[in-house]
């Protein structure tokens, strides 16, 4: 996907085909919130499932967690979010708009879009002030500082505060990791670029606990492994890069951080950060909670506070990258077709089943195949309109295979399978379709 116009087309396709809708749209929307429609919810779930499958289910050294979104306020005091999780906010007294100071060079003045905020003679920008990005709410009926809590701005702290619970209950031994997928909330000053920067989004995070002396090695392993994960799911190397942070970018406790970045239509943007956080987080929580979060190694009889490698990915932001990568327009026999070339693991619908016409028993045979495949795959049945149009609709949804039942099916028990990207068709026996899909989809 090359340019900003293409981005507009993608946003429009997402709305039209039920991937992503603006949040609260019938009330004119709520900025920075998005709703995932029938196809979008499958795509997002497939991204999360692929991540969970590859990082938790198929590994012996990682376990899962699902911690509460509301946490004790002290968690955010210990993590540093209450005092430091801020962006520099600038107001314009003329147009009443708000800007992130560091994003002014790429923002437009609402009164004079050819200029940046502050450059038009009517602009009256205030000094920057620190704006905390955490959403506040209250537990119980009283609204005062004693009952104030935050919607979590990251899932990571839920992992740190459960470190001891997991060690005591699962007998995991360092090196091991805890993984979590869940919603996070940030009151972004300027939510933008579709779902890229939202106020409510989903993260996929791992805290990998290891011995201090092995931490550099684990950092490199995670950094390279996470980069490869995106490549394996179809993000091309030209559009993907790993960027090591310079010393000046690192938090004071961080030993190293690398970002996996994707080339979106507007430029490079972060998909995931892999951070070597040393023992900062566990030590902070030890200090604030007064609880011992060190680890005792039975074999070496050593007690130590583990170091942590944190691969922290955005699930919803990855969805956007996979959508951008998949989107293509091409001319086929004089007609343009829009196709989403998703990796088969991510495709929302794996196969569509069509009767060629609505007679001669074709709908019944199609429905029988559909019902059978439904037990293993997310499949779709469609009998409306010309078959060519049905193919195009599935191309736009990113469905890898379309299976058509026609007149020949009744005589030789075969069906036509049409592949999305090559548009090639082949005939296979109807009783081989399920195995064919298992093989082709890698399911
Ligand atoms: N625990 C570390 C942490 O949260 P982060 O770089 O602030 O690090 C991790 O966030 C990932 O979460 C980002 O790489 C991005 O993919 C996603 N993310 C962060 N803010 C987001 C937002 N406002 N909207 C969508 N995704 C966001």
Short mmCIF file of C-alpha atoms and ligand atoms in Angstrom, two decimals:
data_model
loop_
_atom_site.label_atom_id
_atom_site.label_comp_id
_atom_site.label_asym_id
_atom_site.label_seq_id
_atom_site.Cartn_x
_atom_site.Cartn_y
_atom_site.Cartn_z
CA UNK A 1 0.00 0.00 0.00
CA UNK A 2 1.76 3.12 -1.22
CA UNK A 3 0.18 6.43 -0.25
CA UNK A 4 -2.35 8.38 1.79
CA UNK A 5 -5.11 7.93 -0.81
CA UNK A 6 -4.66 4.20 -0.44
CA UNK A 7 -5.12 4.68 3.32
CA UNK A 8 -8.43 6.45 2.70
CA UNK A 9 -9.52 3.55 0.51
CA UNK A 10 -8.57 1.07 3.22
CA UNK A 11 -10.52 2.97 5.89
CA UNK A 12 -13.52 3.04 3.58
CA UNK A 13 -13.24 -0.69 2.82
CA UNK A 14 -13.00 -1.43 6.55
CA UNK A 15 -16.26 0.42 7.17
CA UNK A 16 -18.10 -0.90 4.09
CA UNK A 17 -17.16 -4.55 4.65
CA UNK A 18 -17.55 -4.59 8.42
CA UNK A 19 -13.94 -4.70 9.62
CA UNK A 20 -13.79 -1.49 11.68
CA UNK A 21 -16.39 1.19 12.47
CA UNK A 22 -15.90 4.56 14.23
CA UNK A 23 -16.92 4.19 17.90
CA UNK A 24 -20.41 5.51 18.91
CA UNK A 25 -20.98 6.55 15.31
CA UNK A 26 -24.74 7.20 15.52
CA UNK A 27 -23.97 9.86 18.16
CA UNK A 28 -21.37 11.48 15.86
CA UNK A 29 -18.57 9.31 17.22
CA UNK A 30 -16.20 9.38 20.18
CA UNK A 31 -12.72 10.33 19.02
CA UNK A 32 -10.03 7.69 19.47
CA UNK A 33 -12.44 4.76 19.84
CA UNK A 34 -13.17 2.07 17.26
CA UNK A 35 -15.55 -0.87 17.04
CA UNK A 36 -14.58 -4.12 15.35
CA UNK A 37 -17.32 -5.49 13.06
CA UNK A 38 -17.99 -9.10 11.99
CA UNK A 39 -14.84 -9.41 9.84
CA UNK A 40 -12.68 -7.18 12.06
CA UNK A 41 -13.37 -9.13 15.20
CA UNK A 42 -12.24 -12.34 13.46
CA UNK A 43 -9.09 -10.68 12.14
CA UNK A 44 -8.20 -9.22 15.54
CA UNK A 45 -8.91 -12.56 17.23
CA UNK A 46 -6.71 -14.38 14.69
CA UNK A 47 -3.83 -11.98 15.37
CA UNK A 48 -4.19 -12.54 19.12
CA UNK A 49 -4.57 -16.32 18.66
CA UNK A 50 -1.46 -16.50 16.46
CA UNK A 51 0.50 -14.57 19.10
CA UNK A 52 -0.81 -16.75 21.95
CA UNK A 53 -0.23 -19.96 19.99
CA UNK A 54 3.36 -18.99 19.12
CA UNK A 55 4.32 -17.47 22.47
CA UNK A 56 2.37 -19.45 25.05
CA UNK A 57 0.74 -22.68 23.81
CA UNK A 58 3.78 -24.00 21.95
CA UNK A 59 6.36 -23.02 24.60
CA UNK A 60 7.10 -24.66 27.90
CA UNK A 61 8.72 -21.58 29.43
CA UNK A 62 5.78 -19.13 29.16
CA UNK A 63 2.45 -19.13 30.99
CA UNK A 64 -0.58 -16.89 30.51
CA UNK A 65 -2.38 -14.41 32.73
CA UNK A 66 -5.48 -12.24 32.60
CA UNK A 67 -5.25 -9.56 35.26
CA UNK A 68 -7.82 -6.90 36.19
CA UNK A 69 -7.99 -3.63 34.25
CA UNK A 70 -8.62 -1.72 37.49
CA UNK A 71 -5.66 -1.99 39.84
CA UNK A 72 -4.63 -0.45 43.13
CA UNK A 73 -3.46 3.14 42.66
CA UNK A 74 -0.11 2.26 44.26
CA UNK A 75 0.68 0.04 41.27
CA UNK A 76 0.91 3.18 39.11
CA UNK A 77 2.85 5.07 41.76
CA UNK A 78 5.39 2.24 41.91
CA UNK A 79 5.64 1.92 38.12
CA UNK A 80 6.18 5.67 37.74
CA UNK A 81 3.08 6.18 35.57
CA UNK A 82 1.36 8.50 38.05
CA UNK A 83 4.20 10.99 37.98
CA UNK A 84 5.79 10.40 34.57
CA UNK A 85 3.30 9.02 32.06
CA UNK A 86 2.74 12.41 30.48
CA UNK A 87 2.78 14.11 27.10
CA UNK A 88 3.51 17.84 26.59
CA UNK A 89 0.17 19.54 25.84
CA UNK A 90 -0.11 22.89 24.05
CA UNK A 91 -3.40 24.82 23.64
CA UNK A 92 -4.20 27.39 20.98
CA UNK A 93 -6.28 30.23 22.47
CA UNK A 94 -7.53 31.21 19.00
CA UNK A 95 -8.82 27.96 17.54
CA UNK A 96 -9.21 26.13 20.91
CA UNK A 97 -7.44 23.05 19.48
CA UNK A 98 -4.91 21.05 21.52
CA UNK A 99 -1.64 19.66 20.24
CA UNK A 100 1.15 17.42 21.43
CA UNK A 101 4.15 19.71 21.43
CA UNK A 102 6.44 17.06 19.93
CA UNK A 103 3.96 16.48 17.07
CA UNK A 104 3.53 20.13 16.05
CA UNK A 105 5.99 19.78 13.13
CA UNK A 106 3.70 17.17 11.55
CA UNK A 107 0.36 18.82 12.55
CA UNK A 108 -1.75 21.32 10.60
CA UNK A 109 -3.12 24.60 11.90
CA UNK A 110 -6.94 24.14 11.82
CA UNK A 111 -7.41 27.75 10.61
CA UNK A 112 -4.66 27.62 8.00
CA UNK A 113 -3.91 23.99 7.06
CA UNK A 114 -0.94 24.99 4.90
CA UNK A 115 0.87 26.03 8.10
CA UNK A 116 1.84 24.23 11.31
CA UNK A 117 0.29 25.29 14.64
CA UNK A 118 2.03 28.47 15.84
CA UNK A 119 3.08 29.56 12.34
CA UNK A 120 -0.13 31.39 11.29
CA UNK A 121 -0.31 34.99 12.54
CA UNK A 122 -3.60 34.32 14.42
CA UNK A 123 -2.16 31.37 16.41
CA UNK A 124 -1.77 31.92 20.16
CA UNK A 125 -0.06 28.82 21.56
CA UNK A 126 0.32 28.39 25.33
CA UNK A 127 3.47 27.07 27.00
CA UNK A 128 3.56 23.26 27.04
CA UNK A 129 2.21 21.63 30.20
CA UNK A 130 2.46 18.02 31.31
CA UNK A 131 -0.70 16.04 30.66
CA UNK A 132 -1.06 12.59 32.28
CA UNK A 133 -2.45 10.07 29.81
CA UNK A 134 -4.13 7.78 32.35
CA UNK A 135 -7.95 7.78 32.47
CA UNK A 136 -9.21 8.33 36.01
CA UNK A 137 -12.23 6.69 37.57
CA UNK A 138 -13.47 5.83 41.09
CA UNK A 139 -14.20 2.60 42.93
CA UNK A 140 -17.41 2.69 44.97
CA UNK A 141 -19.92 5.50 45.33
CA UNK A 142 -17.60 8.20 46.71
CA UNK A 143 -15.60 10.27 44.27
CA UNK A 144 -12.53 11.46 46.16
CA UNK A 145 -8.80 10.95 46.07
CA UNK A 146 -9.04 7.91 48.35
CA UNK A 147 -11.25 6.04 45.88
CA UNK A 148 -9.55 7.18 42.70
CA UNK A 149 -8.09 4.54 40.40
CA UNK A 150 -6.96 4.42 36.77
CA UNK A 151 -7.89 2.37 33.72
CA UNK A 152 -4.60 0.58 33.03
CA UNK A 153 -2.45 2.21 30.35
CA UNK A 154 -0.56 -1.07 29.77
CA UNK A 155 -1.10 -4.72 30.66
CA UNK A 156 2.50 -5.16 31.85
CA UNK A 157 2.05 -4.04 35.46
CA UNK A 158 -0.62 -6.73 36.00
CA UNK A 159 2.13 -9.24 35.25
CA UNK A 160 4.67 -7.76 37.66
CA UNK A 161 2.24 -7.64 40.58
CA UNK A 162 1.39 -11.33 39.97
CA UNK A 163 4.99 -12.51 39.63
CA UNK A 164 5.02 -14.16 43.08
CA UNK A 165 1.53 -15.66 42.62
CA UNK A 166 2.61 -17.32 39.38
CA UNK A 167 5.92 -18.59 40.80
CA UNK A 168 4.18 -20.02 43.89
CA UNK A 169 1.29 -21.60 42.00
CA UNK A 170 2.85 -22.85 38.78
CA UNK A 171 6.36 -23.75 39.93
CA UNK A 172 7.83 -21.98 36.93
CA UNK A 173 11.56 -21.55 37.26
CA UNK A 174 13.65 -18.66 35.97
CA UNK A 175 14.11 -18.27 33.02
CA UNK A 176 10.41 -18.10 32.26
CA UNK A 177 7.84 -15.63 31.01
CA UNK A 178 4.28 -14.50 31.74
CA UNK A 179 2.12 -13.40 28.80
CA UNK A 180 -1.01 -11.32 28.75
CA UNK A 181 -3.37 -9.96 26.08
CA UNK A 182 -5.85 -7.26 26.99
CA UNK A 183 -7.30 -3.80 26.70
CA UNK A 184 -5.29 -0.73 27.62
CA UNK A 185 -6.44 2.87 27.78
CA UNK A 186 -4.56 6.11 27.15
CA UNK A 187 -6.12 9.54 26.96
CA UNK A 188 -4.05 10.41 23.88
CA UNK A 189 -4.00 14.16 23.13
CA UNK A 190 -4.17 13.53 19.41
CA UNK A 191 -5.54 10.07 18.53
CA UNK A 192 -4.83 9.63 14.84
CA UNK A 193 -4.10 7.53 11.77
CA UNK A 194 -7.23 5.37 12.04
CA UNK A 195 -6.65 2.69 14.74
CA UNK A 196 -2.88 3.36 14.94
CA UNK A 197 -3.15 5.68 17.95
CA UNK A 198 -6.43 5.10 19.81
CA UNK A 199 -7.61 5.89 23.30
CA UNK A 200 -8.74 2.30 23.87
CA UNK A 201 -6.67 -0.47 22.28
CA UNK A 202 -5.34 -3.96 22.88
CA UNK A 203 -1.83 -5.02 23.80
CA UNK A 204 -0.01 -8.37 23.75
CA UNK A 205 2.78 -8.29 26.33
CA UNK A 206 5.32 -10.69 27.79
CA UNK A 207 7.55 -10.19 30.81
CA UNK A 208 10.38 -12.68 30.50
CA UNK A 209 12.25 -13.16 33.78
CA UNK A 210 15.86 -14.32 33.64
CA UNK A 211 19.14 -14.34 35.55
CA UNK A 212 21.00 -11.03 35.27
CA UNK A 213 24.03 -12.68 33.64
CA UNK A 214 21.92 -14.22 30.84
CA UNK A 215 19.75 -11.16 30.21
CA UNK A 216 21.71 -9.74 27.23
CA UNK A 217 21.43 -13.06 25.42
CA UNK A 218 17.67 -13.26 26.12
CA UNK A 219 17.24 -9.66 24.96
CA UNK A 220 18.79 -10.48 21.59
CA UNK A 221 16.79 -13.71 21.26
CA UNK A 222 13.49 -11.91 21.91
CA UNK A 223 14.34 -8.97 19.69
CA UNK A 224 15.16 -11.19 16.70
CA UNK A 225 12.36 -13.66 17.38
CA UNK A 226 9.68 -11.00 17.57
CA UNK A 227 10.88 -9.37 14.35
CA UNK A 228 10.66 -12.74 12.57
CA UNK A 229 7.11 -13.30 13.88
CA UNK A 230 5.80 -10.38 11.83
CA UNK A 231 7.74 -11.53 8.76
CA UNK A 232 6.35 -15.04 9.07
CA UNK A 233 2.83 -13.59 9.09
CA UNK A 234 3.42 -11.81 5.81
CA UNK A 235 4.89 -8.36 6.54
CA UNK A 236 7.50 -7.89 3.81
CA UNK A 237 11.07 -7.03 4.78
CA UNK A 238 10.93 -3.77 2.79
CA UNK A 239 8.11 -2.60 5.03
CA UNK A 240 9.55 -3.85 8.30
CA UNK A 241 12.61 -2.78 10.27
CA UNK A 242 14.18 -3.23 13.66
CA UNK A 243 15.35 0.01 15.22
CA UNK A 244 17.69 -0.04 18.21
CA UNK A 245 17.13 2.97 20.49
CA UNK A 246 20.02 5.36 20.97
CA UNK A 247 21.25 5.98 24.54
CA UNK A 248 19.40 9.33 24.67
CA UNK A 249 16.05 7.60 23.98
CA UNK A 250 16.36 5.02 26.76
CA UNK A 251 14.56 5.33 30.10
CA UNK A 252 17.11 5.70 32.93
CA UNK A 253 16.62 2.08 34.06
CA UNK A 254 16.58 0.54 30.56
CA UNK A 255 19.59 -1.44 29.40
CA UNK A 256 18.42 -1.62 25.79
CA UNK A 257 15.30 -1.24 23.66
CA UNK A 258 14.51 -2.10 20.05
CA UNK A 259 11.35 -1.27 18.16
CA UNK A 260 9.81 -3.35 15.41
CA UNK A 261 8.59 -0.70 12.97
CA UNK A 262 6.26 -0.95 9.99
CA UNK A 263 6.19 1.37 7.01
CA UNK A 264 2.59 2.63 7.10
CA UNK A 265 1.31 4.77 4.19
CA UNK A 266 2.24 7.91 6.17
CA UNK A 267 5.67 6.65 7.30
CA UNK A 268 7.38 4.37 9.82
CA UNK A 269 5.49 3.57 13.02
CA UNK A 270 6.17 1.32 16.02
CA UNK A 271 4.42 -2.06 16.19
CA UNK A 272 6.25 -3.44 19.18
CA UNK A 273 8.99 -2.48 21.62
CA UNK A 274 11.37 -5.09 23.02
CA UNK A 275 12.91 -3.66 26.19
CA UNK A 276 15.59 -4.90 28.56
CA UNK A 277 14.22 -3.40 31.77
CA UNK A 278 16.79 -4.83 34.20
CA UNK A 279 15.29 -5.45 37.67
CA UNK A 280 13.61 -2.03 37.81
CA UNK A 281 9.94 -3.08 37.89
CA UNK A 282 10.20 -5.90 40.43
CA UNK A 283 12.37 -3.75 42.70
CA UNK A 284 9.93 -0.83 42.50
CA UNK A 285 7.03 -3.12 43.48
CA UNK A 286 9.12 -4.61 46.31
CA UNK A 287 9.74 -1.14 47.64
CA UNK A 288 6.15 0.11 47.34
CA UNK A 289 4.39 -3.08 48.49
CA UNK A 290 6.92 -4.22 51.08
CA UNK A 291 6.65 -7.77 49.63
CA UNK A 292 9.62 -9.90 48.67
CA UNK A 293 9.56 -10.50 44.91
CA UNK A 294 12.98 -12.12 44.68
CA UNK A 295 13.38 -15.63 43.27
CA UNK A 296 15.09 -18.55 45.01
CA UNK A 297 16.81 -21.02 42.73
CA UNK A 298 16.59 -24.50 44.33
CA UNK A 299 19.44 -25.86 42.28
CA UNK A 300 22.07 -23.17 42.80
CA UNK A 301 20.63 -22.09 46.21
CA UNK A 302 20.85 -18.49 45.04
CA UNK A 303 18.29 -15.77 45.77
CA UNK A 304 18.09 -12.88 43.30
CA UNK A 305 15.74 -10.36 41.71
CA UNK A 306 15.32 -11.48 38.08
CA UNK A 307 16.03 -9.20 35.17
CA UNK A 308 13.20 -8.68 32.71
CA UNK A 309 12.94 -8.62 28.92
CA UNK A 310 9.63 -7.11 27.83
CA UNK A 311 8.32 -7.68 24.28
CA UNK A 312 5.32 -5.34 24.20
CA UNK A 313 3.13 -5.40 21.08
CA UNK A 314 -0.05 -3.65 20.02
CA UNK A 315 -2.72 -6.12 18.88
CA UNK A 316 -4.92 -3.49 17.27
CA UNK A 317 -1.94 -1.66 15.78
CA UNK A 318 -0.72 -4.96 14.28
CA UNK A 319 -4.17 -5.41 12.75
CA UNK A 320 -3.64 -2.11 10.92
CA UNK A 321 -0.24 -3.20 9.65
CA UNK A 322 -1.64 -6.53 8.43
CA UNK A 323 -4.51 -4.69 6.70
CA UNK A 324 -2.13 -2.22 5.00
CA UNK A 325 0.15 -5.04 3.86
CA UNK A 326 -2.74 -7.15 2.57
CA UNK A 327 -4.53 -4.41 0.61
CA UNK A 328 -4.07 -4.56 -3.16
CA UNK A 329 -5.88 -3.32 -6.22
CA UNK A 330 -5.31 -4.90 -9.61
CA UNK A 331 -6.84 -5.13 -13.07
CA UNK A 332 -8.28 -8.51 -14.00
CA UNK A 333 -9.67 -8.93 -17.50
CA UNK A 334 -10.37 -5.22 -17.79
CA UNK A 335 -12.03 -4.93 -14.38
CA UNK A 336 -10.42 -3.71 -11.19
CA UNK A 337 -10.42 -6.03 -8.20
CA UNK A 338 -9.64 -5.15 -4.60
CA UNK A 339 -8.13 -7.98 -2.64
CA UNK A 340 -6.87 -8.41 0.90
CA UNK A 341 -3.99 -10.89 0.71
CA UNK A 342 -3.96 -11.94 4.34
CA UNK A 343 -1.74 -14.74 5.58
CA UNK A 344 -4.05 -17.79 5.85
CA UNK A 345 -3.68 -17.83 9.66
CA UNK A 346 -5.03 -14.29 9.84
CA UNK A 347 -7.79 -14.38 7.22
CA UNK A 348 -11.13 -13.76 8.97
CA UNK A 349 -12.99 -16.26 6.77
CA UNK A 350 -11.04 -19.30 5.60
CA UNK A 351 -13.34 -20.46 2.80
CA UNK A 352 -16.61 -19.46 1.14
CA UNK A 353 -19.00 -22.06 -0.20
CA UNK A 354 -21.19 -21.27 -3.22
CA UNK A 355 -23.82 -23.20 -5.17
CA UNK A 356 -23.29 -22.16 -8.80
CA UNK A 357 -27.05 -21.66 -9.17
CA UNK A 358 -29.97 -21.91 -6.78
CA UNK A 359 -31.43 -25.12 -8.25
CA UNK A 360 -30.75 -28.78 -9.10
CA UNK A 361 -29.85 -29.62 -5.53
CA UNK A 362 -26.77 -27.36 -5.53
CA UNK A 363 -27.82 -25.24 -2.51
CA UNK A 364 -28.50 -28.40 -0.48
CA UNK A 365 -25.14 -29.98 -1.37
CA UNK A 366 -23.38 -26.67 -0.67
CA UNK A 367 -25.10 -26.29 2.68
CA UNK A 368 -24.08 -29.85 3.67
CA UNK A 369 -20.41 -29.06 2.88
CA UNK A 370 -20.67 -25.71 4.66
CA UNK A 371 -22.09 -27.34 7.81
CA UNK A 372 -19.34 -29.95 7.79
CA UNK A 373 -16.50 -27.42 7.32
CA UNK A 374 -17.99 -25.14 9.98
CA UNK A 375 -16.90 -27.65 12.64
CA UNK A 376 -13.24 -26.82 11.91
CA UNK A 377 -13.09 -23.48 10.12
CA UNK A 378 -14.75 -20.11 9.99
CA UNK A 379 -16.56 -20.52 6.65
CA UNK A 380 -19.17 -18.48 4.79
CA UNK A 381 -22.15 -19.54 2.65
CA UNK A 382 -23.30 -17.34 -0.22
CA UNK A 383 -25.85 -18.10 -2.94
CA UNK A 384 -26.72 -14.56 -4.03
CA UNK A 385 -25.77 -13.03 -7.40
CA UNK A 386 -23.38 -14.04 -10.18
CA UNK A 387 -20.50 -16.25 -9.06
CA UNK A 388 -17.95 -13.70 -10.33
CA UNK A 389 -19.39 -11.07 -8.00
CA UNK A 390 -19.35 -13.52 -5.12
CA UNK A 391 -15.62 -14.13 -5.77
CA UNK A 392 -14.97 -10.37 -5.71
CA UNK A 393 -16.78 -9.97 -2.39
CA UNK A 394 -14.64 -12.70 -0.88
CA UNK A 395 -11.47 -11.15 -2.35
CA UNK A 396 -12.32 -7.94 -0.49
CA UNK A 397 -12.81 -9.91 2.72
CA UNK A 398 -9.46 -11.66 2.22
CA UNK A 399 -10.95 -15.19 2.05
CA UNK A 400 -8.21 -17.55 0.77
CA UNK A 401 -10.52 -20.11 -0.90
CA UNK A 402 -13.90 -20.18 -2.64
CA UNK A 403 -15.51 -23.56 -3.21
CA UNK A 404 -18.21 -23.88 -5.86
CA UNK A 405 -20.70 -26.71 -6.15
CA UNK A 406 -21.96 -27.03 -9.75
CA UNK A 407 -23.79 -29.45 -12.06
CA UNK A 408 -20.77 -31.78 -12.24
CA UNK A 409 -20.74 -32.24 -8.45
CA UNK A 410 -23.86 -34.42 -8.60
CA UNK A 411 -22.28 -36.76 -11.14
CA UNK A 412 -18.65 -37.10 -10.00
CA UNK A 413 -18.66 -35.71 -6.44
CA UNK A 414 -16.09 -33.00 -7.22
CA UNK A 415 -16.11 -29.26 -6.53
CA UNK A 416 -14.15 -26.28 -7.85
CA UNK A 417 -11.67 -24.64 -5.48
CA UNK A 418 -10.56 -21.15 -6.45
CA UNK A 419 -7.51 -19.64 -4.77
CA UNK A 420 -7.67 -15.93 -3.87
CA UNK A 421 -4.23 -14.67 -4.95
CA UNK A 422 -3.60 -16.62 -8.16
CA UNK A 423 -7.35 -16.94 -8.94
CA UNK A 424 -6.46 -20.43 -10.24
CA UNK A 425 -9.17 -23.06 -10.04
CA UNK A 426 -8.87 -26.78 -9.57
CA UNK A 427 -11.37 -29.60 -9.16
CA UNK A 428 -11.08 -31.81 -6.14
CA UNK A 429 -13.26 -34.50 -4.59
CA UNK A 430 -15.77 -33.07 -2.16
CA UNK A 431 -14.67 -35.49 0.56
CA UNK A 432 -11.08 -34.19 0.23
CA UNK A 433 -12.01 -30.53 0.79
CA UNK A 434 -11.50 -30.57 4.55
CA UNK A 435 -8.02 -32.09 4.35
CA UNK A 436 -7.18 -29.72 1.49
CA UNK A 437 -8.04 -26.75 3.71
CA UNK A 438 -6.13 -28.16 6.69
CA UNK A 439 -3.07 -28.53 4.50
CA UNK A 440 -3.30 -25.19 2.69
CA UNK A 441 -4.24 -23.14 5.73
CA UNK A 442 -1.63 -24.79 7.93
CA UNK A 443 -4.42 -25.28 10.49
N1 LIG B 1 4.61 -1.97 28.65
C1 LIG B 1 5.31 -1.22 27.66
C2 LIG B 1 4.43 -0.43 26.79
O1 LIG B 1 3.22 -0.33 27.00
P1 LIG B 1 4.45 1.12 24.70
O2 LIG B 1 5.53 1.32 23.66
O3 LIG B 1 3.89 2.32 25.35
O4 LIG B 1 5.09 0.12 25.76
C3 LIG B 1 3.50 -0.98 23.48
O5 LIG B 1 3.28 0.28 24.06
C4 LIG B 1 2.73 -1.12 22.18
O6 LIG B 1 1.35 -0.84 22.42
C5 LIG B 1 3.16 -0.14 21.09
O7 LIG B 1 4.27 -0.62 20.37
C6 LIG B 1 1.91 -0.09 20.23
O8 LIG B 1 1.88 -1.19 19.34
C7 LIG B 1 0.79 -0.26 21.25
N2 LIG B 1 0.21 1.07 21.58
C8 LIG B 1 0.67 1.97 22.46
N3 LIG B 1 -0.12 3.06 22.50
C9 LIG B 1 -1.12 2.83 21.62
C10 LIG B 1 -2.28 3.57 21.21
N4 LIG B 1 -2.56 4.76 21.73
N5 LIG B 1 -3.09 3.01 20.27
C11 LIG B 1 -2.83 1.79 19.75
N6 LIG B 1 -1.77 1.05 20.11
C12 LIG B 1 -0.92 1.55 21.03
#
